[in-house]
Amino acid sequence: MLPLHPKQEESIYHPCCGQRSCNGCEYENVRLVQRTNNEREIQNSSDGANRPMIDACCAFCRAPDSNTLGIDTSKEIVDRIRKRIEFDDAQSLYIMANYYRHGLDGFPTDNGKAFELMTRAAELGMAKACHNLACYYQNGIGTERNKKKEIHFFELAAKKGDIDARFNLGFQAMEKGENCLAVRHWLISAASGCDESFDHISRAALVGMVSKEKLHEVTQQYHMAKDEIKSEKRDEAAAFHERFPDAF
């Protein structure tokens, strides 16, 4: 089984059961339903039978229409998310925080509420929530700017494997003139497949901040990380979603 993509947006959360699946698996699940229904329609037309059509459902628990791709805020989805929040589900808290942060689909824009929910998700150990909370402190979203807490949550997210947080730590180190520290952060995240960090490492090598040997080593690690999460179905899903962003 392929590991999930390190980028949050490359996978889908199912509030019915609390599981995540990659976009490629969700795309294939939807395609399977479509193919099955097409075959049944043809068979029904051929022999006059009345084979029932099937509905799209969660690949894990089989609940109908359970994913939140595209930030679906239908009443059923929101009810499921709120129910999981009662059990301190970090992913559901993270999603609800984004509803309030961006005022999506009828939700009021409420940065204070978004900050409260994102803080709870971060306290429960969700790496991406820690990263976003750092951004809240960085930009004063729902709270006062706080550089110390910003760095703390970026570091916490990076330790939990968030490659974007690791990249941001490198960028901040570079701004303070701590070039060696910046390179160390980018080497770590580039080796995990972070495109932005690999780009910065490549440019750092051009000015002698990274040796040819180290660049060769991290280039191999970067491509290995990319290969580990690459699949034909994920590529198909990405191409389809680019053409039809609200399709599933």
mmCIF file of C-alpha atoms in Angstrom:
data_model
loop_
_atom_site.group_PDB
_atom_site.id
_atom_site.type_symbol
_atom_site.label_atom_id
_atom_site.label_comp_id
_atom_site.label_asym_id
_atom_site.label_seq_id
_atom_site.Cartn_x
_atom_site.Cartn_y
_atom_site.Cartn_z
ATOM 1 C CA MET A 1 0.000 0.000 0.000
ATOM 2 C CA LEU A 2 1.288 3.443 -0.930
ATOM 3 C CA PRO A 3 1.848 5.928 1.906
ATOM 4 C CA LEU A 4 -0.414 8.961 1.997
ATOM 5 C CA HIS A 5 0.917 12.065 0.302
ATOM 6 C CA PRO A 6 2.580 14.415 2.822
ATOM 7 C CA LYS A 7 0.485 17.311 1.517
ATOM 8 C CA GLN A 8 -2.897 17.516 3.260
ATOM 9 C CA GLU A 9 -4.711 18.529 0.076
ATOM 10 C CA GLU A 10 -3.637 15.322 -1.691
ATOM 11 C CA SER A 11 -5.840 13.142 0.495
ATOM 12 C CA ILE A 12 -9.457 13.087 1.617
ATOM 13 C CA TYR A 13 -10.912 12.895 5.103
ATOM 14 C CA HIS A 14 -14.026 10.788 5.703
ATOM 15 C CA PRO A 15 -15.958 12.195 8.690
ATOM 16 C CA CYS A 16 -18.182 9.121 8.745
ATOM 17 C CA CYS A 17 -15.390 6.942 10.125
ATOM 18 C CA GLY A 18 -12.405 9.263 10.651
ATOM 19 C CA GLN A 19 -10.219 7.637 7.989
ATOM 20 C CA ARG A 20 -8.202 9.269 5.205
ATOM 21 C CA SER A 21 -7.739 8.078 1.649
ATOM 22 C CA CYS A 22 -5.553 9.468 -1.117
ATOM 23 C CA ASN A 23 -7.152 11.320 -4.024
ATOM 24 C CA GLY A 24 -6.196 8.467 -6.341
ATOM 25 C CA CYS A 25 -8.130 5.926 -4.277
ATOM 26 C CA GLU A 26 -11.161 8.223 -4.057
ATOM 27 C CA TYR A 27 -11.042 8.836 -7.795
ATOM 28 C CA GLU A 28 -10.913 5.102 -8.482
ATOM 29 C CA ASN A 29 -13.772 4.505 -6.026
ATOM 30 C CA VAL A 30 -15.963 7.016 -7.871
ATOM 31 C CA ARG A 31 -14.954 5.592 -11.255
ATOM 32 C CA LEU A 32 -15.844 2.079 -10.051
ATOM 33 C CA VAL A 33 -19.344 3.238 -9.132
ATOM 34 C CA GLN A 34 -19.720 4.899 -12.535
ATOM 35 C CA ARG A 35 -18.526 1.821 -14.427
ATOM 36 C CA THR A 36 -20.794 -0.476 -12.422
ATOM 37 C CA ASN A 37 -23.853 1.681 -13.051
ATOM 38 C CA ASN A 38 -23.056 1.975 -16.757
ATOM 39 C CA GLU A 39 -22.788 -1.806 -17.026
ATOM 40 C CA ARG A 40 -26.081 -2.283 -15.175
ATOM 41 C CA GLU A 41 -27.868 0.186 -17.435
ATOM 42 C CA ILE A 42 -26.643 -1.694 -20.505
ATOM 43 C CA GLN A 43 -27.650 -5.044 -19.004
ATOM 44 C CA ASN A 44 -31.075 -3.720 -17.973
ATOM 45 C CA SER A 45 -31.673 -2.383 -21.477
ATOM 46 C CA SER A 46 -30.605 -5.714 -22.952
ATOM 47 C CA ASP A 47 -32.670 -8.159 -20.897
ATOM 48 C CA GLY A 48 -35.364 -5.955 -19.368
ATOM 49 C CA ALA A 49 -34.202 -6.620 -15.808
ATOM 50 C CA ASN A 50 -34.275 -3.957 -13.115
ATOM 51 C CA ARG A 51 -30.834 -4.104 -11.539
ATOM 52 C CA PRO A 52 -30.539 -1.255 -8.993
ATOM 53 C CA MET A 53 -27.952 1.469 -9.373
ATOM 54 C CA ILE A 54 -25.372 1.941 -6.611
ATOM 55 C CA ASP A 55 -24.380 5.171 -4.885
ATOM 56 C CA ALA A 56 -20.898 6.490 -4.198
ATOM 57 C CA CYS A 57 -19.842 5.640 -0.652
ATOM 58 C CA CYS A 58 -16.908 5.649 1.744
ATOM 59 C CA ALA A 59 -14.335 3.035 0.788
ATOM 60 C CA PHE A 60 -13.793 2.222 4.467
ATOM 61 C CA CYS A 61 -17.197 2.073 6.177
ATOM 62 C CA ARG A 62 -19.473 2.221 3.094
ATOM 63 C CA ALA A 63 -21.403 5.237 4.376
ATOM 64 C CA PRO A 64 -22.839 7.223 1.424
ATOM 65 C CA ASP A 65 -21.139 10.372 0.167
ATOM 66 C CA SER A 66 -18.769 10.629 3.110
ATOM 67 C CA ASN A 67 -15.816 12.619 1.787
ATOM 68 C CA THR A 68 -15.185 16.349 2.124
ATOM 69 C CA LEU A 69 -13.180 16.966 -1.038
ATOM 70 C CA GLY A 70 -13.951 20.463 -2.233
ATOM 71 C CA ILE A 71 -14.978 21.537 1.295
ATOM 72 C CA ASP A 72 -18.488 20.083 1.082
ATOM 73 C CA THR A 73 -20.613 21.662 3.812
ATOM 74 C CA SER A 74 -23.874 19.868 3.171
ATOM 75 C CA LYS A 75 -25.892 19.372 6.354
ATOM 76 C CA GLU A 76 -25.081 15.651 6.495
ATOM 77 C CA ILE A 77 -21.335 16.220 6.221
ATOM 78 C CA VAL A 78 -21.344 19.037 8.770
ATOM 79 C CA ASP A 79 -23.384 16.946 11.193
ATOM 80 C CA ARG A 80 -20.829 14.142 10.908
ATOM 81 C CA ILE A 81 -17.960 16.548 11.499
ATOM 82 C CA ARG A 82 -19.653 18.077 14.541
ATOM 83 C CA LYS A 83 -20.341 14.632 15.944
ATOM 84 C CA ARG A 84 -16.678 13.705 15.637
ATOM 85 C CA ILE A 85 -15.664 16.991 17.258
ATOM 86 C CA GLU A 86 -17.552 15.843 20.355
ATOM 87 C CA PHE A 87 -15.002 13.017 20.547
ATOM 88 C CA ASP A 88 -12.038 15.384 20.097
ATOM 89 C CA ASP A 89 -11.288 14.321 16.531
ATOM 90 C CA ALA A 90 -8.381 16.537 15.445
ATOM 91 C CA GLN A 91 -9.120 16.331 11.732
ATOM 92 C CA SER A 92 -12.735 17.407 12.216
ATOM 93 C CA LEU A 93 -11.624 20.329 14.384
ATOM 94 C CA TYR A 94 -9.142 21.308 11.668
ATOM 95 C CA ILE A 95 -11.822 21.220 8.964
ATOM 96 C CA MET A 96 -14.299 23.235 11.040
ATOM 97 C CA ALA A 97 -11.589 25.798 11.779
ATOM 98 C CA ASN A 98 -11.117 26.292 8.043
ATOM 99 C CA TYR A 99 -14.863 26.729 7.541
ATOM 100 C CA TYR A 100 -14.829 29.624 10.006
ATOM 101 C CA ARG A 101 -11.480 31.013 8.880
ATOM 102 C CA HIS A 102 -12.535 31.392 5.244
ATOM 103 C CA GLY A 103 -16.296 31.792 5.661
ATOM 104 C CA LEU A 104 -16.986 28.850 3.378
ATOM 105 C CA ASP A 105 -20.406 27.910 2.039
ATOM 106 C CA GLY A 106 -22.577 29.818 4.429
ATOM 107 C CA PHE A 107 -20.328 29.665 7.478
ATOM 108 C CA PRO A 108 -19.653 33.112 8.972
ATOM 109 C CA THR A 109 -16.088 34.346 8.857
ATOM 110 C CA ASP A 110 -14.958 34.172 12.478
ATOM 111 C CA ASN A 111 -11.196 34.230 13.045
ATOM 112 C CA GLY A 112 -11.618 33.936 16.802
ATOM 113 C CA LYS A 113 -13.604 30.715 16.421
ATOM 114 C CA ALA A 114 -11.145 29.453 13.827
ATOM 115 C CA PHE A 115 -8.256 30.094 16.189
ATOM 116 C CA GLU A 116 -10.024 28.278 19.024
ATOM 117 C CA LEU A 117 -10.738 25.201 16.895
ATOM 118 C CA MET A 118 -7.279 25.127 15.303
ATOM 119 C CA THR A 119 -5.697 25.363 18.765
ATOM 120 C CA ARG A 120 -7.691 22.328 19.918
ATOM 121 C CA ALA A 121 -6.638 20.372 16.839
ATOM 122 C CA ALA A 122 -2.993 21.291 17.427
ATOM 123 C CA GLU A 123 -3.202 20.306 21.107
ATOM 124 C CA LEU A 124 -4.431 16.894 19.955
ATOM 125 C CA GLY A 125 -1.212 16.477 17.999
ATOM 126 C CA MET A 126 -2.224 17.110 14.386
ATOM 127 C CA ALA A 127 0.860 18.258 12.471
ATOM 128 C CA LYS A 128 -0.966 20.389 9.893
ATOM 129 C CA ALA A 129 -2.989 22.069 12.648
ATOM 130 C CA CYS A 130 0.282 22.980 14.397
ATOM 131 C CA HIS A 131 1.543 24.439 11.118
ATOM 132 C CA ASN A 132 -1.627 26.485 10.577
ATOM 133 C CA LEU A 133 -1.663 27.664 14.183
ATOM 134 C CA ALA A 134 1.896 28.929 13.678
ATOM 135 C CA CYS A 135 0.603 30.898 10.680
ATOM 136 C CA TYR A 136 -2.191 32.321 12.858
ATOM 137 C CA TYR A 137 0.371 33.597 15.352
ATOM 138 C CA GLN A 138 2.548 34.829 12.501
ATOM 139 C CA ASN A 139 -0.203 36.903 10.915
ATOM 140 C CA GLY A 140 -2.347 37.748 13.942
ATOM 141 C CA ILE A 141 -5.363 35.697 12.862
ATOM 142 C CA GLY A 142 -7.831 35.406 15.721
ATOM 143 C CA THR A 143 -5.067 36.281 18.174
ATOM 144 C CA GLU A 144 -2.206 38.704 18.679
ATOM 145 C CA ARG A 145 1.019 38.188 16.772
ATOM 146 C CA ASN A 146 3.435 36.147 18.844
ATOM 147 C CA LYS A 147 6.814 35.287 17.358
ATOM 148 C CA LYS A 148 7.749 32.885 20.139
ATOM 149 C CA LYS A 149 4.575 30.840 19.756
ATOM 150 C CA GLU A 150 4.845 31.031 15.978
ATOM 151 C CA ILE A 151 8.290 29.399 16.057
ATOM 152 C CA HIS A 152 7.164 26.914 18.705
ATOM 153 C CA PHE A 153 4.303 25.594 16.579
ATOM 154 C CA PHE A 154 6.349 25.577 13.372
ATOM 155 C CA GLU A 155 8.955 23.494 15.215
ATOM 156 C CA LEU A 156 6.283 21.223 16.675
ATOM 157 C CA ALA A 157 4.739 20.674 13.243
ATOM 158 C CA ALA A 158 8.146 20.013 11.692
ATOM 159 C CA LYS A 159 8.979 17.426 14.356
ATOM 160 C CA LYS A 160 5.686 15.709 13.532
ATOM 161 C CA GLY A 161 6.717 15.479 9.883
ATOM 162 C CA ASP A 162 5.054 18.505 8.291
ATOM 163 C CA ILE A 163 7.339 19.395 5.373
ATOM 164 C CA ASP A 164 5.802 22.848 4.867
ATOM 165 C CA ALA A 165 6.598 23.786 8.465
ATOM 166 C CA ARG A 166 10.168 22.586 7.996
ATOM 167 C CA PHE A 167 10.475 24.729 4.872
ATOM 168 C CA ASN A 168 9.136 27.769 6.741
ATOM 169 C CA LEU A 169 11.680 27.266 9.534
ATOM 170 C CA GLY A 170 14.425 27.276 6.918
ATOM 171 C CA PHE A 171 13.082 30.446 5.353
ATOM 172 C CA GLN A 172 12.925 32.189 8.722
ATOM 173 C CA ALA A 173 16.467 31.079 9.562
ATOM 174 C CA MET A 174 17.664 32.507 6.253
ATOM 175 C CA GLU A 175 15.988 35.838 7.016
ATOM 176 C CA LYS A 176 17.929 35.992 10.284
ATOM 177 C CA GLY A 177 21.195 35.264 8.489
ATOM 178 C CA GLU A 178 21.439 31.731 9.905
ATOM 179 C CA ASN A 179 22.260 30.219 6.529
ATOM 180 C CA CYS A 180 23.633 26.909 7.790
ATOM 181 C CA LEU A 181 20.515 26.291 9.880
ATOM 182 C CA ALA A 182 18.305 27.182 6.920
ATOM 183 C CA VAL A 183 20.115 24.681 4.718
ATOM 184 C CA ARG A 184 19.739 21.954 7.362
ATOM 185 C CA HIS A 185 15.987 22.507 7.510
ATOM 186 C CA TRP A 186 15.679 22.436 3.718
ATOM 187 C CA LEU A 187 17.818 19.321 3.406
ATOM 188 C CA ILE A 188 15.492 17.482 5.779
ATOM 189 C CA SER A 189 12.287 18.532 4.021
ATOM 190 C CA ALA A 190 13.737 18.128 0.513
ATOM 191 C CA ALA A 191 14.662 14.543 1.389
ATOM 192 C CA SER A 192 10.986 14.027 2.290
ATOM 193 C CA GLY A 193 9.810 15.301 -1.084
ATOM 194 C CA CYS A 194 9.221 19.020 -0.444
ATOM 195 C CA ASP A 195 9.408 20.782 -3.811
ATOM 196 C CA GLU A 196 10.045 24.244 -2.361
ATOM 197 C CA SER A 197 12.891 23.042 -0.151
ATOM 198 C CA PHE A 198 14.507 21.116 -2.994
ATOM 199 C CA ASP A 199 14.344 24.248 -5.153
ATOM 200 C CA HIS A 200 16.045 26.299 -2.415
ATOM 201 C CA ILE A 201 18.715 23.639 -1.914
ATOM 202 C CA SER A 202 19.424 23.590 -5.641
ATOM 203 C CA ARG A 203 19.849 27.369 -5.654
ATOM 204 C CA ALA A 204 21.971 27.247 -2.504
ATOM 205 C CA ALA A 205 24.291 24.791 -4.246
ATOM 206 C CA LEU A 206 24.853 27.285 -7.062
ATOM 207 C CA VAL A 207 26.417 29.764 -4.605
ATOM 208 C CA GLY A 208 28.468 27.172 -2.738
ATOM 209 C CA MET A 209 26.269 26.800 0.339
ATOM 210 C CA VAL A 210 25.709 23.104 -0.423
ATOM 211 C CA SER A 211 28.448 20.768 -1.659
ATOM 212 C CA LYS A 212 28.063 18.801 -4.884
ATOM 213 C CA GLU A 213 28.158 15.571 -2.863
ATOM 214 C CA LYS A 214 25.380 16.714 -0.535
ATOM 215 C CA LEU A 215 23.304 17.978 -3.472
ATOM 216 C CA HIS A 216 23.678 14.614 -5.197
ATOM 217 C CA GLU A 217 22.648 12.809 -2.021
ATOM 218 C CA VAL A 218 19.564 14.932 -1.351
ATOM 219 C CA THR A 219 18.561 14.777 -5.031
ATOM 220 C CA GLN A 220 18.442 10.993 -4.807
ATOM 221 C CA GLN A 221 16.470 11.172 -1.546
ATOM 222 C CA TYR A 222 14.056 13.695 -3.039
ATOM 223 C CA HIS A 223 13.306 11.541 -6.072
ATOM 224 C CA MET A 224 12.985 8.420 -3.920
ATOM 225 C CA ALA A 225 10.423 10.196 -1.739
ATOM 226 C CA LYS A 226 8.512 11.248 -4.854
ATOM 227 C CA ASP A 227 8.591 7.726 -6.274
ATOM 228 C CA GLU A 228 7.234 6.261 -3.018
ATOM 229 C CA ILE A 229 4.004 8.250 -3.289
ATOM 230 C CA LYS A 230 3.632 8.200 -7.067
ATOM 231 C CA SER A 231 0.920 6.137 -8.751
ATOM 232 C CA GLU A 232 -0.935 6.164 -12.038
ATOM 233 C CA LYS A 233 -4.284 6.606 -10.278
ATOM 234 C CA ARG A 234 -3.046 9.600 -8.313
ATOM 235 C CA ASP A 235 -1.831 11.213 -11.531
ATOM 236 C CA GLU A 236 -5.204 10.540 -13.172
ATOM 237 C CA ALA A 237 -7.011 11.995 -10.167
ATOM 238 C CA ALA A 238 -4.830 15.122 -10.229
ATOM 239 C CA ALA A 239 -5.469 15.654 -13.940
ATOM 240 C CA PHE A 240 -9.206 15.092 -13.530
ATOM 241 C CA HIS A 241 -9.457 17.380 -10.503
ATOM 242 C CA GLU A 242 -7.581 20.117 -12.353
ATOM 243 C CA ARG A 243 -10.193 19.994 -15.122
ATOM 244 C CA PHE A 244 -13.194 19.511 -12.823
ATOM 245 C CA PRO A 245 -12.306 20.846 -9.342
ATOM 246 C CA ASP A 246 -15.799 20.269 -7.934
ATOM 247 C CA ALA A 247 -16.425 16.872 -9.498
ATOM 248 C CA PHE A 248 -15.842 14.824 -6.304
#
